[in-house]
Short mmCIF file of C-alpha atoms and ligand atoms in Angstrom, two decimals:
data_model
loop_
_atom_site.label_atom_id
_atom_site.label_comp_id
_atom_site.label_asym_id
_atom_site.label_seq_id
_atom_site.Cartn_x
_atom_site.Cartn_y
_atom_site.Cartn_z
CA MET Q 1 -77.08 31.19 157.70
CA MET Q 2 -73.49 32.28 158.24
CA LEU Q 3 -70.56 30.90 156.25
CA GLU Q 4 -68.71 29.13 159.05
CA GLU Q 5 -71.69 27.10 160.22
CA TYR Q 6 -72.72 26.17 156.66
CA ILE Q 7 -69.32 25.02 155.38
CA ARG Q 8 -68.62 23.00 158.52
CA SER Q 9 -71.79 21.01 157.77
CA LEU Q 10 -70.98 20.71 154.05
CA LEU Q 11 -67.26 19.96 153.88
CA PRO Q 12 -64.65 17.89 155.74
CA SER Q 13 -63.07 20.06 158.42
CA ASP Q 14 -59.70 20.52 156.64
CA GLU Q 15 -61.41 21.82 153.49
CA ALA Q 16 -63.77 24.01 155.53
CA SER Q 17 -60.75 25.61 157.20
CA VAL Q 18 -59.23 26.44 153.82
CA VAL Q 19 -62.49 28.01 152.57
CA SER Q 20 -62.87 29.98 155.74
CA ALA Q 21 -59.26 31.25 155.55
CA CYS Q 22 -59.77 32.34 151.94
CA ALA Q 23 -63.00 34.15 152.83
CA GLU Q 24 -61.10 36.12 155.46
CA VAL Q 25 -58.44 37.08 152.90
CA SER Q 26 -61.01 38.07 150.26
CA LEU Q 27 -62.25 40.82 152.61
CA LYS Q 28 -58.73 42.15 152.94
CA ILE Q 29 -58.22 42.14 149.16
CA TRP Q 30 -61.55 43.91 148.65
CA GLU Q 31 -60.46 46.56 151.12
CA GLU Q 32 -57.05 47.01 149.44
CA MET Q 33 -58.42 47.35 145.89
CA PRO Q 34 -58.75 51.14 145.68
CA ARG Q 35 -55.09 51.69 146.53
CA ARG Q 36 -53.43 48.74 144.74
CA LYS Q 37 -53.76 49.52 141.07
CA ALA Q 38 -50.13 49.58 139.94
CA VAL Q 39 -48.77 47.41 137.16
CA LEU Q 40 -45.42 45.83 138.08
CA SER Q 41 -42.40 44.98 135.95
CA THR Q 42 -42.46 41.33 137.09
CA THR Q 43 -44.04 38.50 135.08
CA ASN Q 44 -45.83 35.28 136.10
CA PRO Q 45 -44.91 31.75 134.86
CA TYR Q 46 -46.99 32.46 131.69
CA GLY Q 47 -44.83 35.49 130.89
CA GLU Q 48 -47.75 37.86 131.62
CA LYS Q 49 -47.10 41.18 133.32
CA GLN Q 50 -48.28 41.15 136.92
CA ALA Q 51 -50.46 43.72 138.60
CA GLU Q 52 -49.74 44.73 142.19
CA LEU Q 53 -53.05 43.12 143.10
CA ASP Q 54 -52.06 39.80 141.44
CA VAL Q 55 -48.98 39.60 143.67
CA LEU Q 56 -50.71 40.83 146.81
CA SER Q 57 -53.56 38.32 146.40
CA ASP Q 58 -51.14 35.50 145.67
CA ASN Q 59 -49.11 36.27 148.82
CA LEU Q 60 -52.07 36.80 151.15
CA PHE Q 61 -54.04 33.71 150.08
CA ARG Q 62 -50.96 31.46 150.11
CA LYS Q 63 -49.83 32.64 153.54
CA ARG Q 64 -53.26 32.25 155.15
CA ILE Q 65 -53.93 28.85 153.52
CA LEU Q 66 -50.58 27.52 154.77
CA GLU Q 67 -51.31 28.88 158.27
CA THR Q 68 -54.36 26.59 158.53
CA GLY Q 69 -51.93 23.64 158.54
CA GLU Q 70 -54.36 21.75 156.26
CA ALA Q 71 -52.65 22.26 152.88
CA ALA Q 72 -50.45 19.64 151.23
CA GLU Q 73 -49.53 22.18 148.54
CA VAL Q 74 -50.62 25.48 147.12
CA VAL Q 75 -50.19 25.87 143.37
CA SER Q 76 -50.93 29.19 141.78
CA GLU Q 77 -51.13 30.90 138.41
CA GLU Q 78 -48.82 33.59 139.75
CA SER Q 79 -45.91 31.74 141.38
CA PRO Q 80 -44.14 28.39 141.88
CA PRO Q 81 -45.84 25.73 144.07
CA THR Q 82 -45.38 25.60 147.86
CA HIS Q 83 -45.56 22.30 149.73
CA SER Q 84 -46.64 21.61 153.30
CA LYS Q 85 -47.80 18.85 155.64
CA GLY Q 86 -51.60 18.88 155.37
CA LYS Q 87 -53.90 16.86 153.09
CA VAL Q 88 -55.64 19.43 150.91
CA HIS Q 89 -54.14 20.19 147.50
CA VAL Q 90 -55.06 23.76 146.64
CA ALA Q 91 -54.95 25.32 143.15
CA MET Q 92 -55.70 29.02 142.76
CA ASP Q 93 -56.02 31.90 140.36
CA PRO Q 94 -55.61 34.51 143.10
CA LEU Q 95 -56.82 37.40 140.96
CA ASP Q 96 -58.89 36.61 137.90
CA GLY Q 97 -59.54 39.42 135.42
CA SER Q 98 -56.50 41.58 136.13
CA SER Q 99 -57.23 43.82 133.13
CA ASN Q 100 -60.41 44.95 134.91
CA ILE Q 101 -58.67 46.21 138.06
CA ASP Q 102 -58.44 49.80 136.98
CA THR Q 103 -61.88 49.98 135.33
CA ASN Q 104 -63.89 48.77 138.34
CA ASN Q 105 -65.45 45.94 136.35
CA PRO Q 106 -65.70 42.66 138.25
CA VAL Q 107 -62.59 40.73 139.22
CA GLY Q 108 -62.40 37.46 141.14
CA SER Q 109 -60.35 34.76 142.89
CA ILE Q 110 -60.75 31.07 141.94
CA PHE Q 111 -59.91 28.00 144.05
CA CYS Q 112 -59.99 24.27 143.42
CA LEU Q 113 -59.38 21.69 146.15
CA PHE Q 114 -58.02 18.27 145.16
CA THR Q 115 -57.28 15.07 147.09
CA GLU Q 116 -54.16 14.20 145.03
CA ARG Q 117 -50.90 15.87 144.17
CA LEU Q 118 -51.14 18.28 141.23
CA PRO Q 119 -51.32 18.01 138.29
CA CYS Q 120 -53.94 15.24 138.57
CA PRO Q 121 -57.17 14.25 136.81
CA ALA Q 122 -60.38 16.18 137.45
CA LYS Q 123 -61.92 13.19 139.23
CA TYR Q 124 -59.80 14.14 142.27
CA ILE Q 125 -61.52 17.50 142.75
CA SER Q 126 -63.31 17.54 146.09
CA SER Q 127 -64.66 21.10 146.04
CA ALA Q 128 -64.30 24.39 144.21
CA PHE Q 129 -65.19 28.00 144.94
CA TYR Q 130 -64.69 31.52 143.72
CA PHE Q 131 -65.07 35.07 144.96
CA THR Q 132 -66.29 37.96 142.82
CA TYR Q 133 -65.38 41.48 143.79
CA GLY Q 134 -68.01 43.37 141.84
CA PRO Q 135 -70.63 45.68 143.23
CA MET Q 136 -71.00 42.86 145.79
CA LEU Q 137 -68.38 40.58 147.28
CA THR Q 138 -69.73 37.06 146.82
CA LEU Q 139 -68.51 33.53 147.43
CA THR Q 140 -69.85 30.76 145.16
CA LEU Q 141 -69.08 27.25 146.37
CA SER Q 142 -69.70 23.63 145.48
CA SER Q 143 -68.74 20.30 146.96
CA GLY Q 144 -70.05 18.64 143.81
CA LYS Q 145 -73.72 18.17 144.67
CA GLN Q 146 -75.14 21.67 144.53
CA VAL Q 147 -73.94 25.23 144.24
CA CYS Q 148 -74.49 27.83 146.93
CA ARG Q 149 -73.69 31.51 147.14
CA PHE Q 150 -72.80 33.78 150.06
CA VAL Q 151 -72.92 37.56 149.99
CA VAL Q 152 -70.95 39.93 152.21
CA SER Q 153 -72.74 42.59 154.18
CA LYS Q 154 -71.74 44.91 156.96
CA ARG Q 155 -72.97 44.21 160.47
CA GLU Q 156 -71.99 45.56 163.82
CA GLY Q 157 -68.49 44.21 164.42
CA GLY Q 158 -67.50 43.98 160.73
CA TYR Q 159 -68.25 42.24 157.48
CA ILE Q 160 -69.91 38.83 157.33
CA PHE Q 161 -70.74 36.26 154.66
CA THR Q 162 -74.37 35.12 154.74
CA LEU Q 163 -76.06 32.46 152.64
CA ALA Q 164 -77.96 34.06 149.74
CA GLU Q 165 -78.77 31.05 147.52
CA GLU Q 166 -78.57 27.37 148.24
CA SER Q 167 -79.08 25.63 144.93
CA LEU Q 168 -78.02 27.64 141.89
CA LYS Q 169 -78.93 26.02 138.57
CA ILE Q 170 -78.03 26.86 134.98
CA LYS Q 171 -81.12 26.88 132.74
CA GLU Q 172 -81.33 24.22 130.06
CA GLU Q 173 -81.51 26.89 127.33
CA GLY Q 174 -80.31 30.46 127.73
CA GLU Q 175 -80.40 34.12 126.92
CA ILE Q 176 -76.79 35.21 126.55
CA TYR Q 177 -73.53 34.22 124.94
CA SER Q 178 -70.11 35.35 126.03
CA PHE Q 179 -67.08 34.55 123.87
CA GLY Q 180 -63.49 35.75 124.27
CA ALA Q 181 -60.72 36.43 121.70
CA GLN Q 182 -61.25 37.93 118.26
CA ARG Q 183 -63.95 36.73 115.87
CA ARG Q 184 -61.50 36.60 112.97
CA GLU Q 185 -59.33 34.27 115.08
CA TRP Q 186 -62.13 31.84 116.05
CA ILE Q 187 -62.17 28.43 114.44
CA GLU Q 188 -64.91 28.16 111.77
CA PRO Q 189 -67.46 26.01 113.66
CA VAL Q 190 -67.44 28.48 116.59
CA LEU Q 191 -67.96 31.42 114.27
CA ARG Q 192 -70.93 29.80 112.55
CA TYR Q 193 -72.40 28.60 115.83
CA VAL Q 194 -72.32 32.09 117.34
CA GLU Q 195 -74.08 33.45 114.23
CA LYS Q 196 -76.76 30.82 114.82
CA LEU Q 197 -77.17 31.95 118.44
CA GLU Q 198 -77.56 35.54 117.25
CA ASP Q 199 -80.24 34.42 114.77
CA ARG Q 200 -82.08 32.86 117.71
CA GLY Q 201 -82.12 36.24 119.48
CA MET Q 202 -79.43 35.55 122.07
CA LYS Q 203 -77.42 38.55 123.19
CA LEU Q 204 -73.68 39.13 123.67
CA ARG Q 205 -72.47 39.91 127.20
CA TYR Q 206 -68.74 39.82 127.87
CA CYS Q 207 -66.94 41.44 130.78
CA GLY Q 208 -63.44 39.95 130.39
CA THR Q 209 -63.26 38.27 133.80
CA PHE Q 210 -63.94 34.55 133.59
CA VAL Q 211 -65.84 34.36 136.89
CA GLY Q 212 -67.81 37.52 136.09
CA ASP Q 213 -68.82 36.10 132.72
CA PHE Q 214 -69.61 32.72 134.24
CA ASN Q 215 -71.79 34.41 136.87
CA GLN Q 216 -73.97 35.81 134.10
CA ILE Q 217 -74.40 32.36 132.57
CA LEU Q 218 -75.25 30.94 135.99
CA LYS Q 219 -77.99 33.54 136.36
CA TYR Q 220 -79.45 33.85 132.85
CA GLY Q 221 -78.42 30.63 131.14
CA GLY Q 222 -76.46 30.59 127.89
CA ILE Q 223 -72.91 29.78 126.92
CA PHE Q 224 -69.45 31.12 127.73
CA GLY Q 225 -66.54 30.29 125.48
CA TYR Q 226 -62.88 31.06 125.33
CA PRO Q 227 -62.43 29.19 122.07
CA ALA Q 228 -59.67 27.43 120.26
CA THR Q 229 -58.29 30.10 117.96
CA LYS Q 230 -56.24 29.83 114.79
CA SER Q 231 -53.13 31.08 116.58
CA LYS Q 232 -53.89 29.41 119.96
CA PRO Q 233 -55.56 26.04 119.24
CA ARG Q 234 -55.15 25.18 122.93
CA GLY Q 235 -57.04 28.29 124.02
CA LYS Q 236 -56.07 30.81 126.67
CA LEU Q 237 -57.63 29.71 129.95
CA ARG Q 238 -55.67 27.55 132.35
CA VAL Q 239 -56.92 24.03 133.06
CA ILE Q 240 -55.98 23.74 136.72
CA TYR Q 241 -56.43 27.30 137.92
CA GLU Q 242 -59.53 28.40 135.99
CA VAL Q 243 -61.18 25.77 133.83
CA LEU Q 244 -61.50 22.78 136.19
CA PRO Q 245 -62.99 24.68 139.17
CA ILE Q 246 -65.58 26.47 137.01
CA SER Q 247 -66.44 23.26 135.16
CA PHE Q 248 -66.89 21.44 138.47
CA ILE Q 249 -69.25 24.17 139.68
CA ALA Q 250 -71.09 24.23 136.32
CA ARG Q 251 -71.74 20.48 136.51
CA ALA Q 252 -73.10 20.78 140.05
CA ALA Q 253 -75.45 23.49 138.73
CA SER Q 254 -76.76 21.08 136.02
CA GLY Q 255 -74.63 22.71 133.32
CA TYR Q 256 -71.94 21.24 131.12
CA SER Q 257 -68.41 22.14 130.11
CA SER Q 258 -66.48 20.96 127.05
CA ASN Q 259 -63.15 21.56 125.36
CA GLY Q 260 -65.03 21.30 122.05
CA LYS Q 261 -64.71 17.54 121.87
CA ASN Q 262 -64.93 16.09 125.36
CA ASP Q 263 -66.25 16.78 128.82
CA ILE Q 264 -63.66 19.03 130.50
CA LEU Q 265 -64.04 17.00 133.69
CA SER Q 266 -62.67 13.94 131.89
CA LEU Q 267 -59.37 15.74 131.26
CA GLU Q 268 -56.15 14.47 132.76
CA PRO Q 269 -53.80 17.48 132.74
CA SER Q 270 -50.13 16.58 132.58
CA SER Q 271 -48.69 19.96 133.56
CA LEU Q 272 -49.68 22.80 135.86
CA GLU Q 273 -49.44 25.26 132.98
CA GLU Q 274 -51.78 23.50 130.54
CA THR Q 275 -54.42 25.63 128.79
CA THR Q 276 -57.54 24.51 126.94
CA PRO Q 277 -60.40 25.88 124.90
CA ILE Q 278 -63.53 25.93 127.05
CA TYR Q 279 -67.25 26.14 126.30
CA VAL Q 280 -69.40 26.11 129.43
CA GLY Q 281 -73.00 26.81 130.38
CA SER Q 282 -76.45 25.46 129.53
CA LYS Q 283 -76.10 21.78 128.79
CA ALA Q 284 -78.12 21.75 125.55
CA LEU Q 285 -76.13 24.64 124.06
CA VAL Q 286 -72.69 23.31 124.96
CA LYS Q 287 -73.61 19.83 123.65
CA GLU Q 288 -74.87 21.39 120.41
CA LEU Q 289 -71.60 23.28 119.92
CA GLU Q 290 -69.59 20.19 120.85
CA SER Q 291 -71.27 18.12 118.18
CA THR Q 292 -70.79 20.90 115.60
CA ILE Q 293 -67.07 21.07 116.39
CA SER Q 294 -66.63 17.27 116.44
CA ARG Q 295 -68.39 17.01 113.05
CA GLU Q 296 -66.54 19.81 111.34
CA TYR Q 297 -63.16 20.31 112.99
CA THR Q 298 -60.39 17.83 113.47
P1 LIG F 1 -56.17 36.55 134.53
O1 LIG F 1 -56.52 37.95 134.86
O2 LIG F 1 -56.22 35.63 135.72
O3 LIG F 1 -54.90 36.43 133.73
O4 LIG F 1 -57.34 35.93 133.66
C1 LIG F 1 -57.80 36.60 132.54
C2 LIG F 1 -58.61 35.65 131.71
C3 LIG F 1 -60.04 35.46 132.14
O5 LIG F 1 -60.43 36.00 133.31
C4 LIG F 1 -60.84 36.09 131.03
O6 LIG F 1 -61.92 35.25 130.72
C5 LIG F 1 -59.89 36.21 129.88
O7 LIG F 1 -58.59 36.13 130.39
C6 LIG F 1 -60.04 37.50 129.17
O8 LIG F 1 -59.23 37.52 128.06
P2 LIG F 1 -59.35 38.65 126.94
O9 LIG F 1 -58.69 39.85 127.55
O10 LIG F 1 -58.62 38.05 125.80
O11 LIG F 1 -60.81 38.88 126.67
MN1 LIG F 2 -57.79 34.22 135.42
MN1 LIG F 3 -55.05 35.64 137.53
#
């Protein structure tokens, strides 16, 4: 089935228009990738250096989303919020995994649609989706009940998104673990837990793009973590732009996501910039780590 038909049956029409607009833009970004590899001298609100592709993606997605007339606001990791007259509150990480741009490892774009003005609690998420520009351009989407995936292929007349999987599920146990930051910086319970996973025969796989790493967990089961570290107890990943959408999708795929103590989807972020530690993947593994951290780390 083609994207347009599927999302119109799955989502309210304003949200479907936003998804459809973003899918259009993702093709353009994919096409631009080979010639947009510069690093700029500008920085984003986190003080991080921007890549040309960060800025291009931010501009293209924002412009096209606003053109649908359905957005109430677009908030982005890369620039200040824009407000408009529609009903859909859109949060985006327009280019996830910027450090992979020049190495041709996967990068992505992450979106979260809310029904309330941002920042707001996770209970107001209505749908979430992300693109991965890897060997394949894919769109992974959930309205909260199940998780489906579309893959782009070339047909006469151009590129199209077709449905590849309708009900992605994260296995209860898993094969891989994927943890960011430096081991020596991890808090103790995380360090010991990862040693335990290695003793069980689980293997490390880490690509450095959140959505790329999450894709592996979605396929093989296991656990992704960007932990609390000694120098960054609030982690690195951004609640609104990265953590909430992936946690929403993980839950719809029967997985679980925690900040080490609580369900991420019970969070009530108070600023757009908030970051958090995140552990997401197979429910049994994330719960096990959560109880280790709660027992041993205050
Ligand atoms: P972004 O490119 O949007 O700034 O996100 C990068 C994030 C995330 O994609 C990834 O999981 C993590 O940073 C990688 O961090 P390390 O380079 O510390 O591994
Ligand atoms: Mn990111
Ligand atoms: Mn980004």
